[in-house]
Amino acid sequence: MQSTGTLMVVSAHAADFVWRAGGAIALYSSRGWKVRVLCLSYGERGESASLWKAGKSLEEIKRIRREEAERAAEILGAEIRFFDVGDYPIDVTPELRDALVQEFRQHRPDIILSHTFIDPYNADHPQTAELVREARILAQAHGYPSEHPPIGAPQLYSFEPHQPEQCQFRIDLLLDITPVFEKKRQAMECMQAQEHLWAYYTDVAKRRGVQAGRNSGQPIVYAEAYQRVFPSVGGEFV
């Protein structure tokens, strides 16, 4: 693995990056990588039920979710940018597409993490995955208008969805996050609006850790699962 680089995580909602890729973010940040999280929305309409039930206004909910995500990103060691395009549904406009292309051109990620292309429970997730894939293609095109040069071919990974069996999710990589799991747990606990998911994603990390240990012979306690979108390339099997 290269010593340093840029890891970019594109999250449909303000908490997705924490549940699904918090370990990867903390791990790569600890290795000296630049990590940049892009949140398309705050998850204010579809993923903030407890706040709506408490009588909060839309603007209050957006503020709360933003502050939660900012605290989580700080714990994990990541930069964070919010696009505030709204959720349920996320509307992919030409302006949003171009903004993502310019992000890729300017910050030049070596690895991109985002959602799966199938998720029957949340249309915002595959919408985001398609947007990321298209923006990666456009960011490679020499004729696309930008003040920044075209990018190369960063690997794109889908992180594990909430119900992987229903999303045709196939594990290509089990990432050992044992050394940084406590940071992920602290970041999850920032997401007070979705406290019911803290234990769930702790259990997921433990289960993937058992599988990672079985497939490596190493004493791995916690792991995250990822699926490659494009083939890996090299001169040896890994």
PDB file of N, CA, C and O in Angstrom, residues 51-111:
ATOM      1  N   LEU A  51     -35.907  13.315  15.911  1.00  0.00           N
ATOM      2  CA  LEU A  51     -35.960  14.777  16.023  1.00  0.00           C
ATOM      3  C   LEU A  51     -37.307  15.316  15.564  1.00  0.00           C
ATOM      4  O   LEU A  51     -37.841  16.272  16.149  1.00  0.00           O
ATOM      5  N   TRP A  52     -37.866  14.713  14.515  1.00  0.00           N
ATOM      6  CA  TRP A  52     -39.208  15.110  14.091  1.00  0.00           C
ATOM      7  C   TRP A  52     -40.234  14.814  15.192  1.00  0.00           C
ATOM      8  O   TRP A  52     -41.117  15.628  15.475  1.00  0.00           O
ATOM      9  N   LYS A  53     -40.092  13.638  15.818  1.00  0.00           N
ATOM     10  CA  LYS A  53     -41.016  13.258  16.890  1.00  0.00           C
ATOM     11  C   LYS A  53     -40.888  14.185  18.090  1.00  0.00           C
ATOM     12  O   LYS A  53     -41.841  14.366  18.856  1.00  0.00           O
ATOM     13  N   ALA A  54     -39.696  14.772  18.259  1.00  0.00           N
ATOM     14  CA  ALA A  54     -39.479  15.717  19.368  1.00  0.00           C
ATOM     15  C   ALA A  54     -39.977  17.114  19.038  1.00  0.00           C
ATOM     16  O   ALA A  54     -39.845  18.031  19.862  1.00  0.00           O
ATOM     17  N   GLY A  55     -40.521  17.302  17.842  1.00  0.00           N
ATOM     18  CA  GLY A  55     -41.104  18.582  17.478  1.00  0.00           C
ATOM     19  C   GLY A  55     -40.135  19.597  16.908  1.00  0.00           C
ATOM     20  O   GLY A  55     -40.467  20.791  16.832  1.00  0.00           O
ATOM     21  N   LYS A  56     -38.952  19.163  16.490  1.00  0.00           N
ATOM     22  CA  LYS A  56     -37.967  20.088  15.933  1.00  0.00           C
ATOM     23  C   LYS A  56     -38.387  20.543  14.539  1.00  0.00           C
ATOM     24  O   LYS A  56     -39.035  19.818  13.797  1.00  0.00           O
ATOM     25  N   SER A  57     -37.961  21.752  14.180  1.00  0.00           N
ATOM     26  CA  SER A  57     -38.225  22.275  12.837  1.00  0.00           C
ATOM     27  C   SER A  57     -37.188  21.729  11.867  1.00  0.00           C
ATOM     28  O   SER A  57     -36.142  21.207  12.278  1.00  0.00           O
ATOM     29  N   LEU A  58     -37.449  21.896  10.579  1.00  0.00           N
ATOM     30  CA  LEU A  58     -36.513  21.423   9.564  1.00  0.00           C
ATOM     31  C   LEU A  58     -35.143  22.062   9.746  1.00  0.00           C
ATOM     32  O   LEU A  58     -34.115  21.370   9.694  1.00  0.00           O
ATOM     33  N   GLU A  59     -35.102  23.368   9.958  1.00  0.00           N
ATOM     34  CA  GLU A  59     -33.815  24.052  10.105  1.00  0.00           C
ATOM     35  C   GLU A  59     -33.097  23.622  11.377  1.00  0.00           C
ATOM     36  O   GLU A  59     -31.859  23.511  11.398  1.00  0.00           O
ATOM     37  N   GLU A  60     -33.845  23.382  12.432  1.00  0.00           N
ATOM     38  CA  GLU A  60     -33.224  22.882  13.667  1.00  0.00           C
ATOM     39  C   GLU A  60     -32.607  21.513  13.445  1.00  0.00           C
ATOM     40  O   GLU A  60     -31.493  21.230  13.904  1.00  0.00           O
ATOM     41  N   ILE A  61     -33.324  20.665  12.735  1.00  0.00           N
ATOM     42  CA  ILE A  61     -32.827  19.310  12.474  1.00  0.00           C
ATOM     43  C   ILE A  61     -31.565  19.359  11.631  1.00  0.00           C
ATOM     44  O   ILE A  61     -30.581  18.663  11.916  1.00  0.00           O
ATOM     45  N   LYS A  62     -31.560  20.184  10.623  1.00  0.00           N
ATOM     46  CA  LYS A  62     -30.361  20.307   9.786  1.00  0.00           C
ATOM     47  C   LYS A  62     -29.165  20.788  10.595  1.00  0.00           C
ATOM     48  O   LYS A  62     -28.039  20.285  10.438  1.00  0.00           O
ATOM     49  N   ARG A  63     -29.392  21.751  11.480  1.00  0.00           N
ATOM     50  CA  ARG A  63     -28.304  22.247  12.322  1.00  0.00           C
ATOM     51  C   ARG A  63     -27.779  21.147  13.243  1.00  0.00           C
ATOM     52  O   ARG A  63     -26.551  20.960  13.372  1.00  0.00           O
ATOM     53  N   ILE A  64     -28.680  20.412  13.857  1.00  0.00           N
ATOM     54  CA  ILE A  64     -28.274  19.338  14.774  1.00  0.00           C
ATOM     55  C   ILE A  64     -27.491  18.269  14.043  1.00  0.00           C
ATOM     56  O   ILE A  64     -26.427  17.830  14.502  1.00  0.00           O
ATOM     57  N   ARG A  65     -27.997  17.853  12.890  1.00  0.00           N
ATOM     58  CA  ARG A  65     -27.312  16.786  12.152  1.00  0.00           C
ATOM     59  C   ARG A  65     -25.944  17.247  11.638  1.00  0.00           C
ATOM     60  O   ARG A  65     -24.990  16.478  11.586  1.00  0.00           O
ATOM     61  N   ARG A  66     -25.851  18.511  11.241  1.00  0.00           N
ATOM     62  CA  ARG A  66     -24.557  19.037  10.796  1.00  0.00           C
ATOM     63  C   ARG A  66     -23.549  19.021  11.947  1.00  0.00           C
ATOM     64  O   ARG A  66     -22.406  18.592  11.777  1.00  0.00           O
ATOM     65  N   GLU A  67     -23.978  19.488  13.114  1.00  0.00           N
ATOM     66  CA  GLU A  67     -23.071  19.529  14.263  1.00  0.00           C
ATOM     67  C   GLU A  67     -22.633  18.122  14.665  1.00  0.00           C
ATOM     68  O   GLU A  67     -21.468  17.902  15.022  1.00  0.00           O
ATOM     69  N   GLU A  68     -23.551  17.159  14.609  1.00  0.00           N
ATOM     70  CA  GLU A  68     -23.189  15.774  14.913  1.00  0.00           C
ATOM     71  C   GLU A  68     -22.111  15.267  13.954  1.00  0.00           C
ATOM     72  O   GLU A  68     -21.111  14.666  14.373  1.00  0.00           O
ATOM     73  N   ALA A  69     -22.333  15.502  12.664  1.00  0.00           N
ATOM     74  CA  ALA A  69     -21.391  15.018  11.653  1.00  0.00           C
ATOM     75  C   ALA A  69     -20.046  15.707  11.767  1.00  0.00           C
ATOM     76  O   ALA A  69     -18.993  15.078  11.562  1.00  0.00           O
ATOM     77  N   GLU A  70     -20.044  16.988  12.085  1.00  0.00           N
ATOM     78  CA  GLU A  70     -18.780  17.714  12.253  1.00  0.00           C
ATOM     79  C   GLU A  70     -17.972  17.142  13.412  1.00  0.00           C
ATOM     80  O   GLU A  70     -16.741  16.973  13.305  1.00  0.00           O
ATOM     81  N   ARG A  71     -18.643  16.854  14.524  1.00  0.00           N
ATOM     82  CA  ARG A  71     -17.938  16.276  15.675  1.00  0.00           C
ATOM     83  C   ARG A  71     -17.387  14.898  15.334  1.00  0.00           C
ATOM     84  O   ARG A  71     -16.253  14.555  15.691  1.00  0.00           O
ATOM     85  N   ALA A  72     -18.184  14.100  14.634  1.00  0.00           N
ATOM     86  CA  ALA A  72     -17.748  12.755  14.253  1.00  0.00           C
ATOM     87  C   ALA A  72     -16.540  12.817  13.328  1.00  0.00           C
ATOM     88  O   ALA A  72     -15.571  12.068  13.505  1.00  0.00           O
ATOM     89  N   ALA A  73     -16.577  13.698  12.336  1.00  0.00           N
ATOM     90  CA  ALA A  73     -15.466  13.821  11.393  1.00  0.00           C
ATOM     91  C   ALA A  73     -14.192  14.255  12.116  1.00  0.00           C
ATOM     92  O   ALA A  73     -13.092  13.765  11.813  1.00  0.00           O
ATOM     93  N   GLU A  74     -14.332  15.144  13.086  1.00  0.00           N
ATOM     94  CA  GLU A  74     -13.157  15.600  13.842  1.00  0.00           C
ATOM     95  C   GLU A  74     -12.533  14.441  14.610  1.00  0.00           C
ATOM     96  O   GLU A  74     -11.305  14.279  14.633  1.00  0.00           O
ATOM     97  N   ILE A  75     -13.359  13.622  15.240  1.00  0.00           N
ATOM     98  CA  ILE A  75     -12.852  12.464  15.978  1.00  0.00           C
ATOM     99  C   ILE A  75     -12.124  11.507  15.048  1.00  0.00           C
ATOM    100  O   ILE A  75     -11.056  10.972  15.382  1.00  0.00           O
ATOM    101  N   LEU A  76     -12.684  11.284  13.860  1.00  0.00           N
ATOM    102  CA  LEU A  76     -12.109  10.335  12.903  1.00  0.00           C
ATOM    103  C   LEU A  76     -10.892  10.898  12.182  1.00  0.00           C
ATOM    104  O   LEU A  76     -10.142  10.144  11.566  1.00  0.00           O
ATOM    105  N   GLY A  77     -10.706  12.210  12.217  1.00  0.00           N
ATOM    106  CA  GLY A  77      -9.553  12.827  11.575  1.00  0.00           C
ATOM    107  C   GLY A  77      -9.782  13.223  10.135  1.00  0.00           C
ATOM    108  O   GLY A  77      -8.841  13.216   9.332  1.00  0.00           O
ATOM    109  N   ALA A  78     -11.027  13.599   9.797  1.00  0.00           N
ATOM    110  CA  ALA A  78     -11.373  13.916   8.411  1.00  0.00           C
ATOM    111  C   ALA A  78     -11.819  15.360   8.243  1.00  0.00           C
ATOM    112  O   ALA A  78     -12.410  15.954   9.144  1.00  0.00           O
ATOM    113  N   GLU A  79     -11.552  15.898   7.054  1.00  0.00           N
ATOM    114  CA  GLU A  79     -12.195  17.136   6.613  1.00  0.00           C
ATOM    115  C   GLU A  79     -13.624  16.778   6.218  1.00  0.00           C
ATOM    116  O   GLU A  79     -13.905  15.638   5.839  1.00  0.00           O
ATOM    117  N   ILE A  80     -14.523  17.743   6.265  1.00  0.00           N
ATOM    118  CA  ILE A  80     -15.907  17.449   5.862  1.00  0.00           C
ATOM    119  C   ILE A  80     -16.508  18.653   5.142  1.00  0.00           C
ATOM    120  O   ILE A  80     -16.260  19.808   5.502  1.00  0.00           O
ATOM    121  N   ARG A  81     -17.269  18.349   4.081  1.00  0.00           N
ATOM    122  CA  ARG A  81     -17.980  19.378   3.331  1.00  0.00           C
ATOM    123  C   ARG A  81     -19.431  18.943   3.187  1.00  0.00           C
ATOM    124  O   ARG A  81     -19.718  17.774   2.887  1.00  0.00           O
ATOM    125  N   PHE A  82     -20.351  19.874   3.373  1.00  0.00           N
ATOM    126  CA  PHE A  82     -21.781  19.605   3.233  1.00  0.00           C
ATOM    127  C   PHE A  82     -22.310  20.309   1.984  1.00  0.00           C
ATOM    128  O   PHE A  82     -22.056  21.491   1.781  1.00  0.00           O
ATOM    129  N   PHE A  83     -23.057  19.589   1.182  1.00  0.00           N
ATOM    130  CA  PHE A  83     -23.643  20.159  -0.026  1.00  0.00           C
ATOM    131  C   PHE A  83     -25.072  20.660   0.206  1.00  0.00           C
ATOM    132  O   PHE A  83     -25.561  21.497  -0.540  1.00  0.00           O
ATOM    133  N   ASP A  84     -25.751  20.099   1.215  1.00  0.00           N
ATOM    134  CA  ASP A  84     -27.096  20.544   1.600  1.00  0.00           C
ATOM    135  C   ASP A  84     -28.058  20.556   0.412  1.00  0.00           C
ATOM    136  O   ASP A  84     -28.754  21.544   0.164  1.00  0.00           O
ATOM    137  N   VAL A  85     -28.107  19.433  -0.330  1.00  0.00           N
ATOM    138  CA  VAL A  85     -29.001  19.359  -1.488  1.00  0.00           C
ATOM    139  C   VAL A  85     -30.377  18.800  -1.129  1.00  0.00           C
ATOM    140  O   VAL A  85     -31.256  18.724  -1.979  1.00  0.00           O
ATOM    141  N   GLY A  86     -30.561  18.411   0.151  1.00  0.00           N
ATOM    142  CA  GLY A  86     -31.830  17.824   0.563  1.00  0.00           C
ATOM    143  C   GLY A  86     -31.844  16.332   0.336  1.00  0.00           C
ATOM    144  O   GLY A  86     -31.140  15.812  -0.529  1.00  0.00           O
ATOM    145  N   ASP A  87     -32.676  15.640   1.113  1.00  0.00           N
ATOM    146  CA  ASP A  87     -32.753  14.177   1.006  1.00  0.00           C
ATOM    147  C   ASP A  87     -34.201  13.748   0.841  1.00  0.00           C
ATOM    148  O   ASP A  87     -35.127  14.550   0.926  1.00  0.00           O
ATOM    149  N   TYR A  88     -34.373  12.485   0.548  1.00  0.00           N
ATOM    150  CA  TYR A  88     -35.711  11.873   0.391  1.00  0.00           C
ATOM    151  C   TYR A  88     -36.612  12.733  -0.488  1.00  0.00           C
ATOM    152  O   TYR A  88     -37.671  13.203  -0.031  1.00  0.00           O
ATOM    153  N   PRO A  89     -36.269  12.979  -1.763  1.00  0.00           N
ATOM    154  CA  PRO A  89     -35.130  12.363  -2.450  1.00  0.00           C
ATOM    155  C   PRO A  89     -33.954  13.329  -2.603  1.00  0.00           C
ATOM    156  O   PRO A  89     -34.111  14.556  -2.502  1.00  0.00           O
ATOM    157  N   ILE A  90     -32.780  12.743  -2.887  1.00  0.00           N
ATOM    158  CA  ILE A  90     -31.654  13.536  -3.358  1.00  0.00           C
ATOM    159  C   ILE A  90     -31.846  13.771  -4.851  1.00  0.00           C
ATOM    160  O   ILE A  90     -32.051  12.830  -5.609  1.00  0.00           O
ATOM    161  N   ASP A  91     -31.813  15.020  -5.244  1.00  0.00           N
ATOM    162  CA  ASP A  91     -32.002  15.386  -6.650  1.00  0.00           C
ATOM    163  C   ASP A  91     -30.638  15.680  -7.259  1.00  0.00           C
ATOM    164  O   ASP A  91     -29.976  16.649  -6.877  1.00  0.00           O
ATOM    165  N   VAL A  92     -30.212  14.856  -8.189  1.00  0.00           N
ATOM    166  CA  VAL A  92     -28.915  15.042  -8.831  1.00  0.00           C
ATOM    167  C   VAL A  92     -29.069  16.067  -9.954  1.00  0.00           C
ATOM    168  O   VAL A  92     -29.537  15.746 -11.047  1.00  0.00           O
ATOM    169  N   THR A  93     -28.677  17.282  -9.679  1.00  0.00           N
ATOM    170  CA  THR A  93     -28.743  18.360 -10.653  1.00  0.00           C
ATOM    171  C   THR A  93     -27.413  18.472 -11.388  1.00  0.00           C
ATOM    172  O   THR A  93     -26.383  17.975 -10.920  1.00  0.00           O
ATOM    173  N   PRO A  94     -27.389  19.164 -12.537  1.00  0.00           N
ATOM    174  CA  PRO A  94     -26.108  19.416 -13.202  1.00  0.00           C
ATOM    175  C   PRO A  94     -25.115  20.137 -12.297  1.00  0.00           C
ATOM    176  O   PRO A  94     -23.913  19.888 -12.357  1.00  0.00           O
ATOM    177  N   GLU A  95     -25.624  21.028 -11.437  1.00  0.00           N
ATOM    178  CA  GLU A  95     -24.747  21.774 -10.533  1.00  0.00           C
ATOM    179  C   GLU A  95     -24.098  20.846  -9.504  1.00  0.00           C
ATOM    180  O   GLU A  95     -22.903  20.991  -9.206  1.00  0.00           O
ATOM    181  N   LEU A  96     -24.866  19.903  -8.972  1.00  0.00           N
ATOM    182  CA  LEU A  96     -24.306  18.954  -8.008  1.00  0.00           C
ATOM    183  C   LEU A  96     -23.284  18.053  -8.687  1.00  0.00           C
ATOM    184  O   LEU A  96     -22.201  17.798  -8.134  1.00  0.00           O
ATOM    185  N   ARG A  97     -23.612  17.576  -9.872  1.00  0.00           N
ATOM    186  CA  ARG A  97     -22.680  16.706 -10.605  1.00  0.00           C
ATOM    187  C   ARG A  97     -21.360  17.428 -10.852  1.00  0.00           C
ATOM    188  O   ARG A  97     -20.282  16.871 -10.635  1.00  0.00           O
ATOM    189  N   ASP A  98     -21.447  18.666 -11.298  1.00  0.00           N
ATOM    190  CA  ASP A  98     -20.224  19.419 -11.577  1.00  0.00           C
ATOM    191  C   ASP A  98     -19.435  19.682 -10.298  1.00  0.00           C
ATOM    192  O   ASP A  98     -18.190  19.620 -10.295  1.00  0.00           O
ATOM    193  N   ALA A  99     -20.122  19.977  -9.214  1.00  0.00           N
ATOM    194  CA  ALA A  99     -19.434  20.234  -7.944  1.00  0.00           C
ATOM    195  C   ALA A  99     -18.636  19.008  -7.505  1.00  0.00           C
ATOM    196  O   ALA A  99     -17.513  19.133  -6.995  1.00  0.00           O
ATOM    197  N   LEU A 100     -19.178  17.823  -7.734  1.00  0.00           N
ATOM    198  CA  LEU A 100     -18.465  16.603  -7.359  1.00  0.00           C
ATOM    199  C   LEU A 100     -17.272  16.366  -8.282  1.00  0.00           C
ATOM    200  O   LEU A 100     -16.186  15.970  -7.825  1.00  0.00           O
ATOM    201  N   VAL A 101     -17.470  16.615  -9.576  1.00  0.00           N
ATOM    202  CA  VAL A 101     -16.343  16.500 -10.514  1.00  0.00           C
ATOM    203  C   VAL A 101     -15.207  17.430 -10.089  1.00  0.00           C
ATOM    204  O   VAL A 101     -14.025  17.032 -10.069  1.00  0.00           O
ATOM    205  N   GLN A 102     -15.532  18.657  -9.734  1.00  0.00           N
ATOM    206  CA  GLN A 102     -14.499  19.618  -9.348  1.00  0.00           C
ATOM    207  C   GLN A 102     -13.818  19.202  -8.045  1.00  0.00           C
ATOM    208  O   GLN A 102     -12.608  19.430  -7.872  1.00  0.00           O
ATOM    209  N   GLU A 103     -14.572  18.581  -7.131  1.00  0.00           N
ATOM    210  CA  GLU A 103     -13.967  18.032  -5.912  1.00  0.00           C
ATOM    211  C   GLU A 103     -12.923  16.977  -6.268  1.00  0.00           C
ATOM    212  O   GLU A 103     -11.814  16.970  -5.729  1.00  0.00           O
ATOM    213  N   PHE A 104     -13.274  16.072  -7.166  1.00  0.00           N
ATOM    214  CA  PHE A 104     -12.336  15.016  -7.569  1.00  0.00           C
ATOM    215  C   PHE A 104     -11.117  15.622  -8.262  1.00  0.00           C
ATOM    216  O   PHE A 104      -9.978  15.208  -8.018  1.00  0.00           O
ATOM    217  N   ARG A 105     -11.362  16.604  -9.126  1.00  0.00           N
ATOM    218  CA  ARG A 105     -10.249  17.239  -9.842  1.00  0.00           C
ATOM    219  C   ARG A 105      -9.317  17.969  -8.871  1.00  0.00           C
ATOM    220  O   ARG A 105      -8.094  17.882  -8.992  1.00  0.00           O
ATOM    221  N   GLN A 106      -9.878  18.689  -7.943  1.00  0.00           N
ATOM    222  CA  GLN A 106      -9.062  19.502  -7.045  1.00  0.00           C
ATOM    223  C   GLN A 106      -8.326  18.662  -6.005  1.00  0.00           C
ATOM    224  O   GLN A 106      -7.125  18.862  -5.773  1.00  0.00           O
ATOM    225  N   HIS A 107      -9.026  17.711  -5.382  1.00  0.00           N
ATOM    226  CA  HIS A 107      -8.443  16.975  -4.257  1.00  0.00           C
ATOM    227  C   HIS A 107      -7.826  15.640  -4.664  1.00  0.00           C
ATOM    228  O   HIS A 107      -7.137  15.023  -3.855  1.00  0.00           O
ATOM    229  N   ARG A 108      -8.088  15.162  -5.867  1.00  0.00           N
ATOM    230  CA  ARG A 108      -7.375  14.050  -6.491  1.00  0.00           C
ATOM    231  C   ARG A 108      -7.304  12.805  -5.599  1.00  0.00           C
ATOM    232  O   ARG A 108      -6.233  12.391  -5.144  1.00  0.00           O
ATOM    233  N   PRO A 109      -8.446  12.194  -5.329  1.00  0.00           N
ATOM    234  CA  PRO A 109      -8.447  11.029  -4.442  1.00  0.00           C
ATOM    235  C   PRO A 109      -7.721   9.829  -5.052  1.00  0.00           C
ATOM    236  O   PRO A 109      -7.768   9.604  -6.265  1.00  0.00           O
ATOM    237  N   ASP A 110      -7.075   9.067  -4.202  1.00  0.00           N
ATOM    238  CA  ASP A 110      -6.484   7.790  -4.596  1.00  0.00           C
ATOM    239  C   ASP A 110      -7.494   6.656  -4.418  1.00  0.00           C
ATOM    240  O   ASP A 110      -7.443   5.657  -5.132  1.00  0.00           O
ATOM    241  N   ILE A 111      -8.378   6.826  -3.443  1.00  0.00           N
ATOM    242  CA  ILE A 111      -9.435   5.850  -3.152  1.00  0.00           C
ATOM    243  C   ILE A 111     -10.714   6.621  -2.874  1.00  0.00           C
ATOM    244  O   ILE A 111     -10.695   7.645  -2.187  1.00  0.00           O
TER     245      ILE A 111
END
